[in-house]
CSV table of C-alpha atoms in Angstrom, one decimal:
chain,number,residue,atom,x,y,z
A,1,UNK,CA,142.2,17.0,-78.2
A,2,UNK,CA,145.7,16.3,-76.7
A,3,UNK,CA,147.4,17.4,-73.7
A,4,UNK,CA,147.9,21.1,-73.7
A,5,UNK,CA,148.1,21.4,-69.7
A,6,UNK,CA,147.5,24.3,-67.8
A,7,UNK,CA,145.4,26.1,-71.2
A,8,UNK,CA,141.8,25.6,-71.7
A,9,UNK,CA,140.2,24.4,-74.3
A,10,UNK,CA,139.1,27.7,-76.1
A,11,UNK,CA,143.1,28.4,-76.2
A,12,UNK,CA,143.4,25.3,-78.5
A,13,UNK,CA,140.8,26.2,-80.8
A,14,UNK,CA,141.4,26.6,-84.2
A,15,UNK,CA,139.4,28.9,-86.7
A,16,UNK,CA,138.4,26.1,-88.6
A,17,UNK,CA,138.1,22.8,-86.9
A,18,UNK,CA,140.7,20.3,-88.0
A,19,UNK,CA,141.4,16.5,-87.3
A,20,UNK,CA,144.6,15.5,-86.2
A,21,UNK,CA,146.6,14.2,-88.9
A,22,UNK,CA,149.6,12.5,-86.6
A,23,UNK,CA,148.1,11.1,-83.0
A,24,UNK,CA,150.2,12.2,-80.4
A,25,UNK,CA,151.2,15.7,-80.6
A,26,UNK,CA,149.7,18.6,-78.7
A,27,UNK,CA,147.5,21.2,-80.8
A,28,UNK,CA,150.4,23.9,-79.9
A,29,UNK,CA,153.3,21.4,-81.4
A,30,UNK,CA,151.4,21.5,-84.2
A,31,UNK,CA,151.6,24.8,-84.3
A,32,UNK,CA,154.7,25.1,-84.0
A,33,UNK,CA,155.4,22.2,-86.8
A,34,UNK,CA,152.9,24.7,-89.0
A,35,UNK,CA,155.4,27.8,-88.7
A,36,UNK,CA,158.8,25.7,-88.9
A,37,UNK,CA,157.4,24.4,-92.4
A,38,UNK,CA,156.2,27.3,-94.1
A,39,UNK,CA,157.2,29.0,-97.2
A,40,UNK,CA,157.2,32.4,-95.4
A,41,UNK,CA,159.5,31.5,-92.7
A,42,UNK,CA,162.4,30.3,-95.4
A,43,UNK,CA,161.8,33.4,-97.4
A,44,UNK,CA,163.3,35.4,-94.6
A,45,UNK,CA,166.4,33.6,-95.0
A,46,UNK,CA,166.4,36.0,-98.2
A,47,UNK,CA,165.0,39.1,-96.1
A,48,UNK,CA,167.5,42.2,-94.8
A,49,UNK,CA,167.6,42.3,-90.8
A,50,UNK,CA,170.2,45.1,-90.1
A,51,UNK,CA,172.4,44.7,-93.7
A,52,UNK,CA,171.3,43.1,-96.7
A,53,UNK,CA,172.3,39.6,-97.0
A,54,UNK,CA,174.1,40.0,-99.7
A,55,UNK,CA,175.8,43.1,-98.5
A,56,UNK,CA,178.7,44.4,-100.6
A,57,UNK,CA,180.7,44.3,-98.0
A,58,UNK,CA,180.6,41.0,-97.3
A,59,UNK,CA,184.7,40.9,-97.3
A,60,UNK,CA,184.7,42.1,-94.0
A,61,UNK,CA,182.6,39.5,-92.2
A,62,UNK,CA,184.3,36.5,-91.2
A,63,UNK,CA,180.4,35.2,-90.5
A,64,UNK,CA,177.9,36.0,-92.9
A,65,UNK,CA,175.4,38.5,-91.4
A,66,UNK,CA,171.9,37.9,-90.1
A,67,UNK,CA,169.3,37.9,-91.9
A,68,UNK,CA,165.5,38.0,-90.4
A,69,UNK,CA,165.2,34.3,-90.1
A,70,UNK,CA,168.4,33.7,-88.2
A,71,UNK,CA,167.2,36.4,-86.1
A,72,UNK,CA,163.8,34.2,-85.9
A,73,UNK,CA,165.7,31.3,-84.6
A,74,UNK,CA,167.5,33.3,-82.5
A,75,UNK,CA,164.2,35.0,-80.6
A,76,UNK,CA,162.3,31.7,-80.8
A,77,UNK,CA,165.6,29.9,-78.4
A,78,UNK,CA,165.5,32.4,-76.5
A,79,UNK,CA,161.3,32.9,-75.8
A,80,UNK,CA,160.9,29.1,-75.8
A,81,UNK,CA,163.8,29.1,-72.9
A,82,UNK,CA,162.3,31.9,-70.9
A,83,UNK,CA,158.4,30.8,-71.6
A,84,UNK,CA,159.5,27.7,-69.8
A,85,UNK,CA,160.8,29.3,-66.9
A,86,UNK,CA,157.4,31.1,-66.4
A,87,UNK,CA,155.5,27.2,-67.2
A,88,UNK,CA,154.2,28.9,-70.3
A,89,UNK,CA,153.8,26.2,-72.9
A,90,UNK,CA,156.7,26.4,-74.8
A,91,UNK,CA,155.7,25.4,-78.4
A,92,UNK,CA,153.3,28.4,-78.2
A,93,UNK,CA,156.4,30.9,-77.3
A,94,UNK,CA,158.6,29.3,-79.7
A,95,UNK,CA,155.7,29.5,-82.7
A,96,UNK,CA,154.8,33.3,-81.9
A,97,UNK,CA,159.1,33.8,-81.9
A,98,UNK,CA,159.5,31.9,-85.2
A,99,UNK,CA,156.3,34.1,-86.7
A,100,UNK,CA,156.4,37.4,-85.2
A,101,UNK,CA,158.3,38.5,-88.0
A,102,UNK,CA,157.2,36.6,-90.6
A,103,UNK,CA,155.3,39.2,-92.5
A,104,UNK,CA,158.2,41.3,-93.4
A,105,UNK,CA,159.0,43.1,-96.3
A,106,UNK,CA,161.9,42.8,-98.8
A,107,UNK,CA,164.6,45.3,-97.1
A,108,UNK,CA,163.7,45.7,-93.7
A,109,UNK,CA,161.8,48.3,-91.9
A,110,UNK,CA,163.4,50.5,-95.2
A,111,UNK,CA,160.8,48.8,-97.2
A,112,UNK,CA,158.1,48.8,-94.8
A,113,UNK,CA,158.1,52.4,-95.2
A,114,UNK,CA,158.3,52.4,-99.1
A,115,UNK,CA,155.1,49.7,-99.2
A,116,UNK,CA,152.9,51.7,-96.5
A,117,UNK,CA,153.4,54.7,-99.1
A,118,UNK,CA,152.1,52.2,-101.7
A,119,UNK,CA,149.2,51.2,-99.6
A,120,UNK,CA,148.3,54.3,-98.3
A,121,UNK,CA,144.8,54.5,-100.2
A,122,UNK,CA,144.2,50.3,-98.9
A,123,UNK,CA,144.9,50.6,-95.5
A,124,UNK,CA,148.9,51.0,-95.4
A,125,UNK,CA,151.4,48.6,-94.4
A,126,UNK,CA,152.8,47.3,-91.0
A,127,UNK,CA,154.8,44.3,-90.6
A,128,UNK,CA,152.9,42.9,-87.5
A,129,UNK,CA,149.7,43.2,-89.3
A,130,UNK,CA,151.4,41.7,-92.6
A,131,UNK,CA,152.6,38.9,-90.0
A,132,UNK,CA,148.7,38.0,-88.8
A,133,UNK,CA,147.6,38.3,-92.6
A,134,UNK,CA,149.9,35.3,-93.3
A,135,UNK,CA,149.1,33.4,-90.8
A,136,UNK,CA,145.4,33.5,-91.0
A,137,UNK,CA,144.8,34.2,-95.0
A,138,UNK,CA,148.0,34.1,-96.9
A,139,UNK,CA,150.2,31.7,-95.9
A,140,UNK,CA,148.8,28.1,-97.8
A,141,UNK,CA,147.9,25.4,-95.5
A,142,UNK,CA,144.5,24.9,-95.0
A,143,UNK,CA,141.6,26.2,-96.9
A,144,UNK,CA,137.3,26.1,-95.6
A,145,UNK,CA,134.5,24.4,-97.7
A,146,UNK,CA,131.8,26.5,-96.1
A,147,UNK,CA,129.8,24.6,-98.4
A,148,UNK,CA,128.8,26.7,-101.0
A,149,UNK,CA,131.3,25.9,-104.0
A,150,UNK,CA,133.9,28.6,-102.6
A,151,UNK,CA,136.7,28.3,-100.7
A,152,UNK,CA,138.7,30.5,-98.2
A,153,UNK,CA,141.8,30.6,-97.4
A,154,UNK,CA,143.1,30.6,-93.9
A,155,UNK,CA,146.6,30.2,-93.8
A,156,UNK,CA,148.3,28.0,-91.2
A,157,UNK,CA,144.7,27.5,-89.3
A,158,UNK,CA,146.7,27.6,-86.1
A,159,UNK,CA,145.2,27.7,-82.5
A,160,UNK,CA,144.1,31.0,-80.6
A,161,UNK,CA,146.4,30.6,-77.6
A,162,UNK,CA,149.5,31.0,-80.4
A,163,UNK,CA,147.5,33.5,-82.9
A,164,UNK,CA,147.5,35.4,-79.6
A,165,UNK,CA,150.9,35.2,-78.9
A,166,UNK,CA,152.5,35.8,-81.8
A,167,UNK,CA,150.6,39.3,-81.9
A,168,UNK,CA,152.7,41.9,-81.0
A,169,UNK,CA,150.6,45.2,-81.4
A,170,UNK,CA,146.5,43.6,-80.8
A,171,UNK,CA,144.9,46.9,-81.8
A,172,UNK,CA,144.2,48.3,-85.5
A,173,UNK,CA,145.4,51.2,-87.2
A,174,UNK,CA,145.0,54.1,-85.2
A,175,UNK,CA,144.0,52.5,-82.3
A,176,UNK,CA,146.9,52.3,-80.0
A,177,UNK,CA,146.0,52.9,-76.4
A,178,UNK,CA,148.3,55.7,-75.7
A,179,UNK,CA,149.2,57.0,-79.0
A,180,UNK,CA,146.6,57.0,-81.4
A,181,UNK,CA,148.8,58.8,-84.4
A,182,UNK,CA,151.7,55.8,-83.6
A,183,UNK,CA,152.6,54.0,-86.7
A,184,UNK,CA,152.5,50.3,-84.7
A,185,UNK,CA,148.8,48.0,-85.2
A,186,UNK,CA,148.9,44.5,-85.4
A,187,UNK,CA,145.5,43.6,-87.8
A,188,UNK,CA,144.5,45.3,-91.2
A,189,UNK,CA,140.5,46.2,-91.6
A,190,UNK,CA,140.6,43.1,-93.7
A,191,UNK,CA,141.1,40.8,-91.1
A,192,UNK,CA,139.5,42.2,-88.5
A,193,UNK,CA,136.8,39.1,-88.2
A,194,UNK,CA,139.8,36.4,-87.2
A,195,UNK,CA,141.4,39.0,-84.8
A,196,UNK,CA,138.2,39.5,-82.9
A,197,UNK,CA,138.1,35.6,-82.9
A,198,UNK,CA,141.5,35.1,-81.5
A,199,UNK,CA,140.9,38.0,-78.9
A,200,UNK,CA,137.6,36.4,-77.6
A,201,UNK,CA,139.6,36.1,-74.1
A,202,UNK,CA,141.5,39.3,-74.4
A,203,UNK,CA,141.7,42.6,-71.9
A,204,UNK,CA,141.0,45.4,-74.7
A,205,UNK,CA,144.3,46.0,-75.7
A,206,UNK,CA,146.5,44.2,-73.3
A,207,UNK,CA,148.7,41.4,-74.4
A,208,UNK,CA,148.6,37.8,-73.4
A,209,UNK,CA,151.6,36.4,-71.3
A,210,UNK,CA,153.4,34.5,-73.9
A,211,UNK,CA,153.2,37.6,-76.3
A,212,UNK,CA,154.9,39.8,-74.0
A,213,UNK,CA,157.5,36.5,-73.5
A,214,UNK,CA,158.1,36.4,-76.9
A,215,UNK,CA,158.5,40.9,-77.4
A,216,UNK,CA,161.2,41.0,-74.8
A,217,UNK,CA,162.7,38.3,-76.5
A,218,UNK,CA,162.4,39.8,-79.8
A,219,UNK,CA,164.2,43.2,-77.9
A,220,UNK,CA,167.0,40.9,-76.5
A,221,UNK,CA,168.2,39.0,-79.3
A,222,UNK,CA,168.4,41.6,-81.9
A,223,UNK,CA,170.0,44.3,-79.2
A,224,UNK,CA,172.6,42.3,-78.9
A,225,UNK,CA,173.2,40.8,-82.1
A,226,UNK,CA,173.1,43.8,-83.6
A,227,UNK,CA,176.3,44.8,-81.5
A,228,UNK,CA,177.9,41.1,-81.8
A,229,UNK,CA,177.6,42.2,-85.8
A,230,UNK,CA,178.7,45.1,-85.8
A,231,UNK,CA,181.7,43.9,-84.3
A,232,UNK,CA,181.8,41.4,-86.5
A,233,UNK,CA,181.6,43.0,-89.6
A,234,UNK,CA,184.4,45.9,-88.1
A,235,UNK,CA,181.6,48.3,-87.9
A,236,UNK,CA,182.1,49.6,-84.1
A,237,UNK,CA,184.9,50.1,-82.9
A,238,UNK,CA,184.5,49.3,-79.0
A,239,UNK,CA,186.4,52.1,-77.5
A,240,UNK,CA,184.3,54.8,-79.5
A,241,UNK,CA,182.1,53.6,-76.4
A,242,UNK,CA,184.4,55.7,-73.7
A,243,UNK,CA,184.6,58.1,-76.1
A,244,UNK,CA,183.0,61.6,-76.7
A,245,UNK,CA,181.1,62.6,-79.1
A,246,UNK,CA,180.1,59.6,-80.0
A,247,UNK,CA,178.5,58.5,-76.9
A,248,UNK,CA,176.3,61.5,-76.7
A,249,UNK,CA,175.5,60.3,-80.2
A,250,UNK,CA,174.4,56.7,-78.8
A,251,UNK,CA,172.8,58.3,-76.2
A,252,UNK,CA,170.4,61.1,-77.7
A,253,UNK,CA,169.4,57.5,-80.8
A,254,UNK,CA,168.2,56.5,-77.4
A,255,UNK,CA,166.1,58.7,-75.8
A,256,UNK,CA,164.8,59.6,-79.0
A,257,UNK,CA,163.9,55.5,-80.2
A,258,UNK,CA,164.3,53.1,-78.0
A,259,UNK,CA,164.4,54.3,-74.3
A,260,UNK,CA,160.8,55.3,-72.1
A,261,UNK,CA,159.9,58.7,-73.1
A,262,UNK,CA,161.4,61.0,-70.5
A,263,UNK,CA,164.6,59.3,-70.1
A,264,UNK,CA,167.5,61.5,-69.2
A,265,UNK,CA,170.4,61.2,-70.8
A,266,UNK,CA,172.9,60.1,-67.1
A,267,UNK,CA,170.3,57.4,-67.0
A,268,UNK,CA,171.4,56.0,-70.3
A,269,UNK,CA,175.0,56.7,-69.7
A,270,UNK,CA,174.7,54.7,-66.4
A,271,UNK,CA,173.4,51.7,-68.4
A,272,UNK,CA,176.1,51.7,-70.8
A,273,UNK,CA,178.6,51.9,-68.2
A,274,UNK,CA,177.2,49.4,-65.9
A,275,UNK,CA,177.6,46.7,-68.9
A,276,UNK,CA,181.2,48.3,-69.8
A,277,UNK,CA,182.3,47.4,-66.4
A,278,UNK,CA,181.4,43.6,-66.4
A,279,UNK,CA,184.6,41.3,-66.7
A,280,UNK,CA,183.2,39.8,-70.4
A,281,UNK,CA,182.8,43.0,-71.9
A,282,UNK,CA,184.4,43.1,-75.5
A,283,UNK,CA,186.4,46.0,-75.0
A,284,UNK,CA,188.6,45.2,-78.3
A,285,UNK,CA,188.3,42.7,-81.6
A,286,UNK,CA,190.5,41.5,-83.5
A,287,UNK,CA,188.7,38.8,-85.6
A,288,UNK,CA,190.9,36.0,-83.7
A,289,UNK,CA,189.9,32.9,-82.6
A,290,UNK,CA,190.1,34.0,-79.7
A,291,UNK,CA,188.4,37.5,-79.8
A,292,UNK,CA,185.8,35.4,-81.5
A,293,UNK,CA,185.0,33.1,-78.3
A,294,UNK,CA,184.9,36.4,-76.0
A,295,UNK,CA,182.5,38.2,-78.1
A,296,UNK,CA,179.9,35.0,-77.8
A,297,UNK,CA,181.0,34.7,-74.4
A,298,UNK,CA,179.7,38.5,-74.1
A,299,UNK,CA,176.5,37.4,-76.1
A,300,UNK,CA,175.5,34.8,-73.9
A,301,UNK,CA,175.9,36.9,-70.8
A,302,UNK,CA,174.4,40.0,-71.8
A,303,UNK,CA,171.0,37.3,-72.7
A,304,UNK,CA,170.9,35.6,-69.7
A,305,UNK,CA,171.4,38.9,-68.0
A,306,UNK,CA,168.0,40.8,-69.8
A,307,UNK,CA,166.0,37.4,-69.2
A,308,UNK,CA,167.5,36.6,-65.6
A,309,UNK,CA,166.2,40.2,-65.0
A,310,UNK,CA,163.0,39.6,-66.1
A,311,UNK,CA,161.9,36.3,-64.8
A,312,UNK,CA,163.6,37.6,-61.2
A,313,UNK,CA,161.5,41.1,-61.4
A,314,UNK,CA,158.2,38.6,-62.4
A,315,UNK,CA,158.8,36.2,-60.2
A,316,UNK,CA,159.1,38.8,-57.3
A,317,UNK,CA,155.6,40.3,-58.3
A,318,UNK,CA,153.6,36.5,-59.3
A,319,UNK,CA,155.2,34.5,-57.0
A,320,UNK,CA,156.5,30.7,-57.8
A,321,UNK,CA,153.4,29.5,-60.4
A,322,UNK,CA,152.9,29.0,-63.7
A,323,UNK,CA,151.8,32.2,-65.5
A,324,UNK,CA,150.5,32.1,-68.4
A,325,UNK,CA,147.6,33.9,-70.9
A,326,UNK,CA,146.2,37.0,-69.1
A,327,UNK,CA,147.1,35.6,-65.4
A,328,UNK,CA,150.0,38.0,-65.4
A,329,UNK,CA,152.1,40.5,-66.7
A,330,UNK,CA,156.0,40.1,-67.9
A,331,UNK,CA,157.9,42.5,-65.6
A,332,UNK,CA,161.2,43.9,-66.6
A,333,UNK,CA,163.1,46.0,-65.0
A,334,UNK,CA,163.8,49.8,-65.8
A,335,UNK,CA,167.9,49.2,-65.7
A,336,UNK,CA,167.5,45.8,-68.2
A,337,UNK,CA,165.3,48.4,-70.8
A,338,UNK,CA,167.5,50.8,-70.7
A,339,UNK,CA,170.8,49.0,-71.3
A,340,UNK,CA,168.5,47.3,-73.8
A,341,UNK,CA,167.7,50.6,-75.2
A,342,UNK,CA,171.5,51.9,-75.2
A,343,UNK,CA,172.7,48.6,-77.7
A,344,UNK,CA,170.0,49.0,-80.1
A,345,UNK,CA,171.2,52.6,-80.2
A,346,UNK,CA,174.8,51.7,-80.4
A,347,UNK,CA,174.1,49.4,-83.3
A,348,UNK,CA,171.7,52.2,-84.7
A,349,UNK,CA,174.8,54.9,-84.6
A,350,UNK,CA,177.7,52.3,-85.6
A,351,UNK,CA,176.0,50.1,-88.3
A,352,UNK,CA,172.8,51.6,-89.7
A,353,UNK,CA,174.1,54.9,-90.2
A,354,UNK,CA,176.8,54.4,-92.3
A,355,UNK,CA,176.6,57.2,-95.2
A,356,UNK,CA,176.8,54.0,-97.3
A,357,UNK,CA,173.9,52.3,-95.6
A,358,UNK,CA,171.5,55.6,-95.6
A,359,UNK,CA,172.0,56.0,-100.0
A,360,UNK,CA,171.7,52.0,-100.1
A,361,UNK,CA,168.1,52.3,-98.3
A,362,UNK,CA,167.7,54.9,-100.5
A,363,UNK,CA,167.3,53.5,-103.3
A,364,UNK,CA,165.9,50.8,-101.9
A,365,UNK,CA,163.0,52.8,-101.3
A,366,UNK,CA,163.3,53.9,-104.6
A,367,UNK,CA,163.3,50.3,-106.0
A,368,UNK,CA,159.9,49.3,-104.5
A,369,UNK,CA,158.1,52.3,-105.2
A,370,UNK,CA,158.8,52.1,-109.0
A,371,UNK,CA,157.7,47.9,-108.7
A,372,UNK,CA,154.7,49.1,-106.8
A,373,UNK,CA,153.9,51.5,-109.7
A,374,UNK,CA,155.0,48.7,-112.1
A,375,UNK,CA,152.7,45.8,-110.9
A,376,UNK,CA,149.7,48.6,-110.2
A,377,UNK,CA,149.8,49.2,-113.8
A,378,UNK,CA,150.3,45.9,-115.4
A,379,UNK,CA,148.7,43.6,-112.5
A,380,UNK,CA,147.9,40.4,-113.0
A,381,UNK,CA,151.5,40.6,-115.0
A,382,UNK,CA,153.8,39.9,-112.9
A,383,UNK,CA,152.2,38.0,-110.1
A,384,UNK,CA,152.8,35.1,-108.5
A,385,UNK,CA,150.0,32.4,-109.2
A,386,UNK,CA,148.7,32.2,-105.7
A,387,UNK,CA,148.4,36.3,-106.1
A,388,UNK,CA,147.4,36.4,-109.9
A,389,UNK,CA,144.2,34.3,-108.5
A,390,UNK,CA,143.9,36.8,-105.4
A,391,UNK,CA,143.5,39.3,-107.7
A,392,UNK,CA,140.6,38.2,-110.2
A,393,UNK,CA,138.8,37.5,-107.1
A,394,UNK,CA,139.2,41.2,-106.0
A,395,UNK,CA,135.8,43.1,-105.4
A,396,UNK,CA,137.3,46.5,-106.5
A,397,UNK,CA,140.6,48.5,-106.9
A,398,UNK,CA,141.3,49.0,-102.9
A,399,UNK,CA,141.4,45.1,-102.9
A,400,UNK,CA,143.3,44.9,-106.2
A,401,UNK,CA,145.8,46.9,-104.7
A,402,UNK,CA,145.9,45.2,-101.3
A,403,UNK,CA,146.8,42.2,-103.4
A,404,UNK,CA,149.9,43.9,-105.2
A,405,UNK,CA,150.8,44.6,-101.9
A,406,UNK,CA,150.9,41.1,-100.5
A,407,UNK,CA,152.9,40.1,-103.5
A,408,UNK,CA,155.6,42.6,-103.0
A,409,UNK,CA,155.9,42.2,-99.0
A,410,UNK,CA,156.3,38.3,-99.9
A,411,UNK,CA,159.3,38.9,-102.1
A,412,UNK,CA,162.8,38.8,-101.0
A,413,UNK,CA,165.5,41.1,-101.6
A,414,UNK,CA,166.8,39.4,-104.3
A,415,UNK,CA,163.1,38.5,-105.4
A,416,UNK,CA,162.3,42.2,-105.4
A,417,UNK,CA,165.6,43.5,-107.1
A,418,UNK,CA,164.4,40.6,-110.1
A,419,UNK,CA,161.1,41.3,-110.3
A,420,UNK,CA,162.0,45.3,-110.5
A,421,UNK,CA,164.7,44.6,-113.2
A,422,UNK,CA,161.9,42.6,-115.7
A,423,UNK,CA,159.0,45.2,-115.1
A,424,UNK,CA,160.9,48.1,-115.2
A,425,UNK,CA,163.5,47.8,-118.0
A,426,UNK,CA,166.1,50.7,-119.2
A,427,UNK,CA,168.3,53.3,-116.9
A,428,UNK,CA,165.8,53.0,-113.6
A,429,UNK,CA,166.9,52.4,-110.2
A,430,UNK,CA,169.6,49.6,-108.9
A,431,UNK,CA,170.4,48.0,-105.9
């Protein structure tokens, strides 16, 4: 086993023992190698984050927009960056950034709600858990002999430590600590053997270090380049910001999404105006050159601000070490959430609410119910190999339609809109 200093060996273990194919790297680079490389991870490239990436309305960006993978580059700089600060190993932070949203569905969170309808009667559908199923079952990489003439497929095969990381929400459905009726769970029934395995070092429900490294970078990069986007794109107009209604607007998105429960509604308004008073606030765009430079000016400060926050606040309570695992706890600071909280609602408001946007997702929605009913009734038409094979194997129909699932979560937009358009010919629904 290679150098993988300051993690024990358990953290470097992988489901299914494996030789090192190249001498020289650490188990976690390999890792992160594993995530780079995968089909899943390009697909995203393909995959909605806040507009579709082939948006109509493409005319008015002088940037195309982001899609999820750009985002997944975006968190994994960011988390490999602050890991490092904290003497987390960074390949582990940068392979949980790159793959903590590698499970998504065509269209967003707008089509994780149309595939948990679909898979109500299997279990539903959340992203995080679609995220562990690929990495430990879907994905191919590495596939067991256990010796018996079968085979099983385990996905990337990568280590615990990173398994661990890259899992957001380490409870099934149902089981959140706090909220049992909340729609967030991080492992299916399914895979429930492989979670206990990379929890066999875990607090319950708490989350390891570098997971809680890599969820506050998730929060930081798509706060604020949501914004920088909607900017872009002439979405927001920066003085509706000193401007009322619309601030009550971003302010009650807030409270009601992305702040603490119990958040008052000065508290948010203070956050909003403490970032509106820094000298490298975009108060106008114009789509110069220059405007250009300020507004990634303003998007590198307002990152180094939310993760100078947080390794300050955690330094303060841990002291000068290394933290990493369960030794410690990310600590941010209520001001850095909440002015977190008030750009993800100001991109909320500004950009995902369009009229336009809201009877887009519709028929999104739409779209992927009537290829869900499609594929349930002519399944193994219409899948993929990998999934046409998936499904002979099936034991009955609640794996059958567990499978159809997997197919259509592994689509992209465009993938989706294609497949749709051959299953379902005649007048049906367009996007």
């Amino acid at each position: 086993m290679h150098d993988t200093a300051g993690y024990g060996g358990a953290d470097a273990e992988r489901y299914d023992p494996e030789p090192d194919k190249r001498p020289g790297r650490t188990a976690f680079q390999r890792d992160r190698a594993r995530v780079q490389h995968s089909a899943a991870l390009r697909r995203l490239a393909g995959k909605t984050q806040v507009v579709t990436p082939d948006d109509a309305d493409r005319h008015l960006w002088d940037i195309a927009p982001r899609t999820r993978l750009t985002h997944s580059l975006e968190c994994a700089q960011i988390g490999r960056d602050l890991g490092a600060a904290f003497g987390c190993d960074p390949d582990i932070v940068e392979a949980a950034c790159l793959a903590h949203d590698i499970g998504h569905p065509p269209f967003g969170h707008n089509g994780e709600r149309a595939l948990d309808a679909i898979a109500d009667s299997c279990g539903g559908f959340e992203a995080n858990a679609q995220s562990l199923r690929l990495l430990t079952r879907l994905e191919p990489k590495h596939v067991a002999d256990p010796g018996d003439g079968t085979e099983r497929p385990l996905g990337l095969n990568l280590t615990r430590a990173t398994l661990d990381a890259a899992t957001k929400y380490p409870w099934p459905r149902g089981a959140h600590p706090t909220t049992p009726a909340s729609p967030k769970y991080g492992v299916y029934a399914d895979d429930l053997p492989v979670f206990h395995w990379l929890r066999r070092d875990s607090r319950g429900t708490a989350r390891c270090f570098e997971s809680q490294v890599m969820d506050w970078s998730d929060d930081v990069a798509y706060s604020v380049h949501d914004v920088e986007d909607g900017l872009h794109a002439g979405h927001l107009d920066p003085a509706l910001l000193l401007a009322e209604p619309e601030r009550r607007e971003v302010f009650a998105v807030a409270a009601a999404r992305y702040a603490p429960d119990g958040t008052e509604e000065a508290e948010l308004a203070a956050a909003l105006d403490r970032l509106l008073a820094q000298d490298w606030w975009p108060h106008g765009y114009d789509g110069s050159a220059r405007a250009q430079a300020r507004l990634k000016d303003a998007t590198s400060q307002l990152i180094g601000r939310f993760c100078l926050a947080a390794e300050h606040a955690t330094r303060e309570r841990h002291g000068p070490g290394p933290l990493r695992r369960y030794a410690a706890d990310l600590v941010v600071p209520a001001d850095a959430r909440l002015e977190c909280a008030v750009l993800k609602a100001v991109a909320d408001v500004h950009v995902m609410q369009r009229p336009d946007q809201e009877l887009l997702r519709g028929r999104q929605r739409r779209l992927l119910a009537e290829l869900g009913e499609a594929l349930i009734a002519r399944a193994p038409d219409g899948l993929d190999p990998q999934y046409r094979a998936l499904f002979a194997a099936a034991a009955d129909d609640r794996e059958r339609l567990r499978v159809v699932v997997d197919q259509i979560a592994a689509l992209t937009d465009a993938a989706a809109r294609s497949l749709h358009a051959r299953l379902t010919p005649g007048d049906r629904t367009s996007v």
